[in-house]
Amino acid sequence: MDTSITIIGIVIAIIVAIPVYFSARTSAANKSKILDIKKKFNPTHPDAFDLTETQSNKTLTIDHKNRKFILMNFNPNQQESTFVDLKSVSSCKLIPTTDGNSDTILKIDFEFLERETQRKIIIPFYDFDDDRIKQISAYQDHMFAKKWLKIIQDSI
């Protein structure tokens, strides 16, 4: 009886430990990628980005003091990172694109307006075609984008 309980305990421990191990490994890899991208845009002080948040394969980080912003998209189809110097920007807004027949959000972009040239910088944030969960993720990403819009506007 003691042997069977021990074996069952070991099996349960293995079943729990394997997903935890892979989750921790993935998290460490993502943190390493994020730090490398921060170093790319601020080689001397990557830790100056004082606020970093991640949701749905997207990581947004901002350096309030030096007014710098990075949007990192770790989408399996297209991995990219976009840097914006908020000192050279006069405004920021969200541009949601919806389906003409319904309220289905197809795309969400950040639109920055450069101070000197009045040129628009469009940064894609959400794309329906890249979304695995579809509308559930669209709502969450939209709320996340609105939260970050306020953070960015406060830094401009």
PDB file of C-alpha atoms in Angstrom, residues 3-156:
ATOM      1  CA  THR A   3       4.513   1.687  -2.448  1.00  0.00           C
ATOM      2  CA  SER A   4       1.388   2.386  -4.519  1.00  0.00           C
ATOM      3  CA  ILE A   5       0.750   5.668  -2.702  1.00  0.00           C
ATOM      4  CA  THR A   6       4.366   6.686  -3.260  1.00  0.00           C
ATOM      5  CA  ILE A   7       4.158   5.864  -6.972  1.00  0.00           C
ATOM      6  CA  ILE A   8       0.894   7.778  -7.346  1.00  0.00           C
ATOM      7  CA  GLY A   9       2.451  10.739  -5.509  1.00  0.00           C
ATOM      8  CA  ILE A  10       5.491  10.711  -7.798  1.00  0.00           C
ATOM      9  CA  VAL A  11       3.305  10.539 -10.923  1.00  0.00           C
ATOM     10  CA  ILE A  12       1.177  13.465  -9.734  1.00  0.00           C
ATOM     11  CA  ALA A  13       4.306  15.470  -8.886  1.00  0.00           C
ATOM     12  CA  ILE A  14       5.690  14.830 -12.387  1.00  0.00           C
ATOM     13  CA  ILE A  15       2.390  15.799 -14.011  1.00  0.00           C
ATOM     14  CA  VAL A  16       2.451  19.104 -12.119  1.00  0.00           C
ATOM     15  CA  ALA A  17       6.198  19.753 -12.455  1.00  0.00           C
ATOM     16  CA  ILE A  18       6.497  19.404 -16.247  1.00  0.00           C
ATOM     17  CA  PRO A  19       4.113  22.273 -17.191  1.00  0.00           C
ATOM     18  CA  VAL A  20       5.585  24.474 -14.447  1.00  0.00           C
ATOM     19  CA  TYR A  21       9.107  23.832 -15.789  1.00  0.00           C
ATOM     20  CA  PHE A  22       8.180  24.686 -19.380  1.00  0.00           C
ATOM     21  CA  SER A  23       6.249  27.775 -18.290  1.00  0.00           C
ATOM     22  CA  ALA A  24       9.231  29.045 -16.283  1.00  0.00           C
ATOM     23  CA  ARG A  25      11.582  28.337 -19.183  1.00  0.00           C
ATOM     24  CA  THR A  26       9.355  30.245 -21.628  1.00  0.00           C
ATOM     25  CA  SER A  27       9.033  33.144 -19.199  1.00  0.00           C
ATOM     26  CA  ALA A  28      12.820  33.366 -18.823  1.00  0.00           C
ATOM     27  CA  ALA A  29      13.258  33.326 -22.609  1.00  0.00           C
ATOM     28  CA  ASN A  30      10.686  36.118 -23.040  1.00  0.00           C
ATOM     29  CA  LYS A  31      12.344  38.220 -20.332  1.00  0.00           C
ATOM     30  CA  SER A  32      15.648  37.764 -22.128  1.00  0.00           C
ATOM     31  CA  LYS A  33      14.102  38.865 -25.467  1.00  0.00           C
ATOM     32  CA  ILE A  34      12.536  41.907 -23.825  1.00  0.00           C
ATOM     33  CA  LEU A  35      15.825  42.898 -22.201  1.00  0.00           C
ATOM     34  CA  ASP A  36      17.665  42.507 -25.539  1.00  0.00           C
ATOM     35  CA  ILE A  37      15.151  44.794 -27.254  1.00  0.00           C
ATOM     36  CA  LYS A  38      15.437  47.361 -24.447  1.00  0.00           C
ATOM     37  CA  LYS A  39      19.239  47.243 -24.836  1.00  0.00           C
ATOM     38  CA  LYS A  40      18.866  47.769 -28.577  1.00  0.00           C
ATOM     39  CA  PHE A  41      17.020  51.069 -28.074  1.00  0.00           C
ATOM     40  CA  ASN A  42      18.797  52.219 -24.906  1.00  0.00           C
ATOM     41  CA  PRO A  43      22.182  50.434 -24.732  1.00  0.00           C
ATOM     42  CA  THR A  44      23.517  52.296 -21.710  1.00  0.00           C
ATOM     43  CA  HIS A  45      20.418  52.151 -19.486  1.00  0.00           C
ATOM     44  CA  PRO A  46      17.959  49.401 -20.520  1.00  0.00           C
ATOM     45  CA  ASP A  47      16.607  49.440 -16.964  1.00  0.00           C
ATOM     46  CA  ALA A  48      15.414  53.046 -17.471  1.00  0.00           C
ATOM     47  CA  PHE A  49      12.191  51.665 -18.941  1.00  0.00           C
ATOM     48  CA  ASP A  50      10.310  51.876 -15.684  1.00  0.00           C
ATOM     49  CA  LEU A  51       6.958  50.398 -16.728  1.00  0.00           C
ATOM     50  CA  THR A  52       6.630  47.179 -18.711  1.00  0.00           C
ATOM     51  CA  GLU A  53       3.462  45.153 -19.240  1.00  0.00           C
ATOM     52  CA  THR A  54       2.684  42.109 -21.341  1.00  0.00           C
ATOM     53  CA  GLN A  55      -0.582  40.775 -22.717  1.00  0.00           C
ATOM     54  CA  SER A  56      -1.438  38.505 -25.664  1.00  0.00           C
ATOM     55  CA  ASN A  57       2.082  38.265 -27.109  1.00  0.00           C
ATOM     56  CA  LYS A  58       2.487  42.041 -26.864  1.00  0.00           C
ATOM     57  CA  THR A  59       4.823  43.845 -24.527  1.00  0.00           C
ATOM     58  CA  LEU A  60       4.714  47.594 -24.036  1.00  0.00           C
ATOM     59  CA  THR A  61       7.368  49.477 -22.129  1.00  0.00           C
ATOM     60  CA  ILE A  62       7.919  53.132 -21.395  1.00  0.00           C
ATOM     61  CA  ASP A  63      10.706  55.263 -19.969  1.00  0.00           C
ATOM     62  CA  HIS A  64       8.851  58.137 -18.300  1.00  0.00           C
ATOM     63  CA  LYS A  65      11.959  60.168 -17.506  1.00  0.00           C
ATOM     64  CA  ASN A  66      13.490  60.121 -21.010  1.00  0.00           C
ATOM     65  CA  ARG A  67      10.078  59.836 -22.719  1.00  0.00           C
ATOM     66  CA  LYS A  68      10.708  56.730 -24.812  1.00  0.00           C
ATOM     67  CA  PHE A  69       8.207  54.031 -25.760  1.00  0.00           C
ATOM     68  CA  ILE A  70       8.622  50.545 -27.250  1.00  0.00           C
ATOM     69  CA  LEU A  71       5.895  48.240 -28.503  1.00  0.00           C
ATOM     70  CA  MET A  72       7.065  44.634 -28.905  1.00  0.00           C
ATOM     71  CA  ASN A  73       4.901  42.185 -30.801  1.00  0.00           C
ATOM     72  CA  PHE A  74       5.867  38.537 -30.267  1.00  0.00           C
ATOM     73  CA  ASN A  75       3.193  37.213 -32.619  1.00  0.00           C
ATOM     74  CA  PRO A  76       4.352  33.886 -34.103  1.00  0.00           C
ATOM     75  CA  ASN A  77       3.567  35.156 -37.630  1.00  0.00           C
ATOM     76  CA  GLN A  78       5.430  38.430 -37.344  1.00  0.00           C
ATOM     77  CA  GLN A  79       7.765  39.386 -34.502  1.00  0.00           C
ATOM     78  CA  GLU A  80       8.678  43.046 -34.405  1.00  0.00           C
ATOM     79  CA  SER A  81       9.482  45.895 -32.075  1.00  0.00           C
ATOM     80  CA  THR A  82       8.763  49.564 -32.682  1.00  0.00           C
ATOM     81  CA  PHE A  83      10.445  52.455 -30.884  1.00  0.00           C
ATOM     82  CA  VAL A  84       8.934  55.929 -30.517  1.00  0.00           C
ATOM     83  CA  ASP A  85      10.737  58.907 -29.033  1.00  0.00           C
ATOM     84  CA  LEU A  86       7.887  60.683 -27.262  1.00  0.00           C
ATOM     85  CA  LYS A  87       9.863  63.947 -27.172  1.00  0.00           C
ATOM     86  CA  SER A  88       9.327  64.292 -30.927  1.00  0.00           C
ATOM     87  CA  VAL A  89       5.621  63.455 -30.787  1.00  0.00           C
ATOM     88  CA  SER A  90       2.796  65.934 -30.220  1.00  0.00           C
ATOM     89  CA  SER A  91      -0.117  63.486 -29.826  1.00  0.00           C
ATOM     90  CA  CYS A  92      -1.161  59.859 -29.754  1.00  0.00           C
ATOM     91  CA  LYS A  93      -4.511  58.216 -30.399  1.00  0.00           C
ATOM     92  CA  LEU A  94      -6.023  54.800 -31.027  1.00  0.00           C
ATOM     93  CA  ILE A  95      -7.452  54.008 -34.447  1.00  0.00           C
ATOM     94  CA  PRO A  96      -9.807  51.001 -34.296  1.00  0.00           C
ATOM     95  CA  THR A  97     -10.897  49.546 -37.642  1.00  0.00           C
ATOM     96  CA  THR A  98     -14.238  47.736 -37.527  1.00  0.00           C
ATOM     97  CA  ASP A  99     -16.115  45.550 -39.959  1.00  0.00           C
ATOM     98  CA  GLY A 100     -18.547  47.708 -41.931  1.00  0.00           C
ATOM     99  CA  ASN A 101     -21.549  45.533 -41.145  1.00  0.00           C
ATOM    100  CA  SER A 102     -20.906  44.977 -37.431  1.00  0.00           C
ATOM    101  CA  ASP A 103     -18.930  46.195 -34.433  1.00  0.00           C
ATOM    102  CA  THR A 104     -16.301  43.492 -34.888  1.00  0.00           C
ATOM    103  CA  ILE A 105     -12.872  45.021 -34.397  1.00  0.00           C
ATOM    104  CA  LEU A 106     -10.562  43.993 -37.207  1.00  0.00           C
ATOM    105  CA  LYS A 107      -7.576  46.120 -36.355  1.00  0.00           C
ATOM    106  CA  ILE A 108      -6.272  48.524 -33.702  1.00  0.00           C
ATOM    107  CA  ASP A 109      -3.405  50.915 -34.412  1.00  0.00           C
ATOM    108  CA  PHE A 110      -1.591  53.527 -32.367  1.00  0.00           C
ATOM    109  CA  GLU A 111      -1.268  56.762 -34.340  1.00  0.00           C
ATOM    110  CA  PHE A 112       1.477  59.183 -33.302  1.00  0.00           C
ATOM    111  CA  LEU A 113       1.746  62.668 -34.787  1.00  0.00           C
ATOM    112  CA  GLU A 114       5.284  64.029 -35.110  1.00  0.00           C
ATOM    113  CA  ARG A 115       5.776  67.476 -33.642  1.00  0.00           C
ATOM    114  CA  GLU A 116       7.976  68.992 -36.380  1.00  0.00           C
ATOM    115  CA  THR A 117       6.749  67.418 -39.637  1.00  0.00           C
ATOM    116  CA  GLN A 118       3.130  66.600 -38.687  1.00  0.00           C
ATOM    117  CA  ARG A 119       3.806  63.160 -40.176  1.00  0.00           C
ATOM    118  CA  LYS A 120       1.693  60.312 -38.807  1.00  0.00           C
ATOM    119  CA  ILE A 121       3.448  57.236 -37.401  1.00  0.00           C
ATOM    120  CA  ILE A 122       1.123  54.231 -37.447  1.00  0.00           C
ATOM    121  CA  ILE A 123       2.030  51.302 -35.184  1.00  0.00           C
ATOM    122  CA  PRO A 124      -0.122  48.183 -35.526  1.00  0.00           C
ATOM    123  CA  PHE A 125      -1.274  46.865 -32.173  1.00  0.00           C
ATOM    124  CA  TYR A 126      -3.988  44.300 -32.916  1.00  0.00           C
ATOM    125  CA  ASP A 127      -4.869  42.451 -36.113  1.00  0.00           C
ATOM    126  CA  PHE A 128      -7.873  40.125 -36.326  1.00  0.00           C
ATOM    127  CA  ASP A 129      -6.043  37.849 -38.789  1.00  0.00           C
ATOM    128  CA  ASP A 130      -3.250  37.175 -36.284  1.00  0.00           C
ATOM    129  CA  ASP A 131      -5.610  36.558 -33.366  1.00  0.00           C
ATOM    130  CA  ARG A 132      -6.085  32.970 -32.240  1.00  0.00           C
ATOM    131  CA  ILE A 133      -8.964  33.574 -29.836  1.00  0.00           C
ATOM    132  CA  LYS A 134     -10.666  36.178 -32.084  1.00  0.00           C
ATOM    133  CA  GLN A 135     -13.130  38.580 -30.466  1.00  0.00           C
ATOM    134  CA  ILE A 136     -12.282  37.692 -26.848  1.00  0.00           C
ATOM    135  CA  SER A 137      -8.697  38.742 -27.392  1.00  0.00           C
ATOM    136  CA  ALA A 138      -9.806  41.798 -29.369  1.00  0.00           C
ATOM    137  CA  TYR A 139     -11.745  43.140 -26.390  1.00  0.00           C
ATOM    138  CA  GLN A 140      -8.883  42.468 -23.966  1.00  0.00           C
ATOM    139  CA  ASP A 141      -6.346  43.999 -26.340  1.00  0.00           C
ATOM    140  CA  HIS A 142      -8.587  47.029 -26.881  1.00  0.00           C
ATOM    141  CA  MET A 143      -8.848  47.628 -23.118  1.00  0.00           C
ATOM    142  CA  PHE A 144      -5.065  47.141 -22.796  1.00  0.00           C
ATOM    143  CA  ALA A 145      -4.448  49.608 -25.651  1.00  0.00           C
ATOM    144  CA  LYS A 146      -6.762  52.196 -24.022  1.00  0.00           C
ATOM    145  CA  LYS A 147      -4.875  51.848 -20.745  1.00  0.00           C
ATOM    146  CA  TRP A 148      -1.551  52.368 -22.509  1.00  0.00           C
ATOM    147  CA  LEU A 149      -2.917  55.256 -24.571  1.00  0.00           C
ATOM    148  CA  LYS A 150      -3.505  57.139 -21.314  1.00  0.00           C
ATOM    149  CA  ILE A 151       0.009  56.250 -20.075  1.00  0.00           C
ATOM    150  CA  ILE A 152       1.541  57.467 -23.346  1.00  0.00           C
ATOM    151  CA  GLN A 153      -0.521  60.661 -23.410  1.00  0.00           C
ATOM    152  CA  ASP A 154       0.556  61.450 -19.840  1.00  0.00           C
ATOM    153  CA  SER A 155       4.196  61.112 -20.929  1.00  0.00           C
ATOM    154  CA  ILE A 156       3.844  63.321 -24.002  1.00  0.00           C
TER     155      ILE A 156
END
